[in-house]
mmCIF file of C-alpha atoms in Angstrom:
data_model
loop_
_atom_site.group_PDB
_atom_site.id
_atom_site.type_symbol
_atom_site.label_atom_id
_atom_site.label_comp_id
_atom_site.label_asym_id
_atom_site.label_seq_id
_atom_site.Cartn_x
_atom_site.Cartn_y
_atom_site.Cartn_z
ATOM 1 C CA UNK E 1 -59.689 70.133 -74.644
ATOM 2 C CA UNK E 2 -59.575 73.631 -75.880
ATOM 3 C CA UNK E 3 -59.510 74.699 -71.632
ATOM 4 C CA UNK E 4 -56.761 72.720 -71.213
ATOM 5 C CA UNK E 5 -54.668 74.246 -74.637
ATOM 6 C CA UNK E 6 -55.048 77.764 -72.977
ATOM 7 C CA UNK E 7 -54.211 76.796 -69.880
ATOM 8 C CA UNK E 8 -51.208 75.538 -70.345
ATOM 9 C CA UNK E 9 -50.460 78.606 -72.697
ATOM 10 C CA UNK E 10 -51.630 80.490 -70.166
ATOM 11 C CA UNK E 11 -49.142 78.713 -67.459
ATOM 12 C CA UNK E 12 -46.126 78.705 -70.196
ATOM 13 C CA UNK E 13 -46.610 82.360 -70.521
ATOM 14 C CA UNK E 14 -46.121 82.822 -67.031
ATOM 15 C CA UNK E 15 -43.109 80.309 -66.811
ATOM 16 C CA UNK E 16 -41.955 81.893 -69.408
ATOM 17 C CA UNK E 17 -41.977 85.789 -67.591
ATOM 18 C CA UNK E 18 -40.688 84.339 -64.612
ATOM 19 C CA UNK E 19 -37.963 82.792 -66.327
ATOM 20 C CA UNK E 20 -36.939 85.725 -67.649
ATOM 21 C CA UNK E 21 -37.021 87.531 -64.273
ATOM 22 C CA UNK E 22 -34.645 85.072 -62.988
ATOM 23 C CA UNK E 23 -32.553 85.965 -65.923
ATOM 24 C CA UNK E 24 -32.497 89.808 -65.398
ATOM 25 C CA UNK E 25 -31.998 89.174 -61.457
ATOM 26 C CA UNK E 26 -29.119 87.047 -62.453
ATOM 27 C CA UNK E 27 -27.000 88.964 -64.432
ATOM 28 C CA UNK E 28 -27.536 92.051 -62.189
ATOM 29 C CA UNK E 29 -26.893 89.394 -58.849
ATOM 30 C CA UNK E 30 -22.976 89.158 -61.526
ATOM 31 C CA UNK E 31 -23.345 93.003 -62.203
ATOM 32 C CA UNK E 32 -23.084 93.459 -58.582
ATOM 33 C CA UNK E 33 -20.292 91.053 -57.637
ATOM 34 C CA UNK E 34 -17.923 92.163 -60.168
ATOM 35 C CA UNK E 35 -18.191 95.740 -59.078
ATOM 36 C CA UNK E 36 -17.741 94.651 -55.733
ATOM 37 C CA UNK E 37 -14.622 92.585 -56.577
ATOM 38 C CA UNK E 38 -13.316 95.376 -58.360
ATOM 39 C CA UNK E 39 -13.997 97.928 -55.720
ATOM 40 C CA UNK E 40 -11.881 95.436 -53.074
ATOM 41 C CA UNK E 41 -9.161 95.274 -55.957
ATOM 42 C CA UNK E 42 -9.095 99.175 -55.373
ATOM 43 C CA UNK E 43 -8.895 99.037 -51.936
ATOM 44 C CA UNK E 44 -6.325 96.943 -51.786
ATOM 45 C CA UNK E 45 -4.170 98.679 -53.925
ATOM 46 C CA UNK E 46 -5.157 102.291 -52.198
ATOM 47 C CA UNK E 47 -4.367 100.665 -48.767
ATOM 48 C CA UNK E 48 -0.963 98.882 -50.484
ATOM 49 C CA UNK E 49 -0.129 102.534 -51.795
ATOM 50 C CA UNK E 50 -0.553 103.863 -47.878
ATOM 51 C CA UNK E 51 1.438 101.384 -46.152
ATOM 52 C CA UNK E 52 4.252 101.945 -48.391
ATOM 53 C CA UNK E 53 3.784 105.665 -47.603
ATOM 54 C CA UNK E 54 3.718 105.072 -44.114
ATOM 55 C CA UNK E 55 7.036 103.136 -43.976
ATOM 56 C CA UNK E 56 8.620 105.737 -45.543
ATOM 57 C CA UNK E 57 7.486 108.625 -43.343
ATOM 58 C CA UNK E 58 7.801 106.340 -40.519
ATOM 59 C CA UNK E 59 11.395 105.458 -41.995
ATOM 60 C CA UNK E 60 12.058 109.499 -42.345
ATOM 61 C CA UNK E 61 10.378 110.428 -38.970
ATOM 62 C CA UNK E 62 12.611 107.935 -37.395
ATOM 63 C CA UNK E 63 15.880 109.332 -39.363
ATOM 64 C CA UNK E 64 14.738 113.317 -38.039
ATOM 65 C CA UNK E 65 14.720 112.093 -34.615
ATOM 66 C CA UNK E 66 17.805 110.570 -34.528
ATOM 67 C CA UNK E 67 19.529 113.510 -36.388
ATOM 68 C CA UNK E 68 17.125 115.978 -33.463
ATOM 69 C CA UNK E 69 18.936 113.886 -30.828
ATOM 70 C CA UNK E 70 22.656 113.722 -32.528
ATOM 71 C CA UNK E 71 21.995 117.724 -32.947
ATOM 72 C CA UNK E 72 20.737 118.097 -29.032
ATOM 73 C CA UNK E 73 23.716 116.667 -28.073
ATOM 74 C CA UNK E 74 26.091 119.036 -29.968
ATOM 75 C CA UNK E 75 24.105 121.698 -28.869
ATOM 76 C CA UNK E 76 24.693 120.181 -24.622
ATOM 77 C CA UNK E 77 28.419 119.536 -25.785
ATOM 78 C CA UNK E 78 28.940 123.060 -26.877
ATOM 79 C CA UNK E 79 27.057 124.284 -23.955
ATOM 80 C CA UNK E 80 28.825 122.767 -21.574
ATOM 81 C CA UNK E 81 32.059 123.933 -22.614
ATOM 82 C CA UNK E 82 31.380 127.877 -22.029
#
């Protein structure tokens, strides 16, 4: 009877540890998702940040050439005349 006592310490012990593993893995296995969800949550905001900069250089580039073009044409105009 004694045999079978420690034994089944023996085995609760070891549940017991590998319970506890499962535990630790756990709450890294969370750890690990919320940095990852808030590393996307940067990302997201980086790339919203960029595509609102790149409409407004597009927006600008767009504005140069068409003041470039309206200047070119001046320019021909006033050429022409001489």
């Amino acid at each position: 009877m004694k045999n079978v006592i420690e034994e089944m310490e023996k085995r609760a012990n070891i549940v017991e540890k590998e319970r506890m593993k499962v535990i630790g893995m756990s709450t890294l296995l969370e750890k690990e998702i919320n940095n990852r969800e808030s590393k996307k949550r940067e990302l997201q905001n980086e790339i919203e940040i960029l595509q609102r900069e790149l409409s407004k250089l597009s927006f600008e580039y767009e504005s140069l050439s068409k003041l470039e073009q309206e200047q070119q044409e001046v320019l021909d105009g006033l050429n022409g005349n001489k």
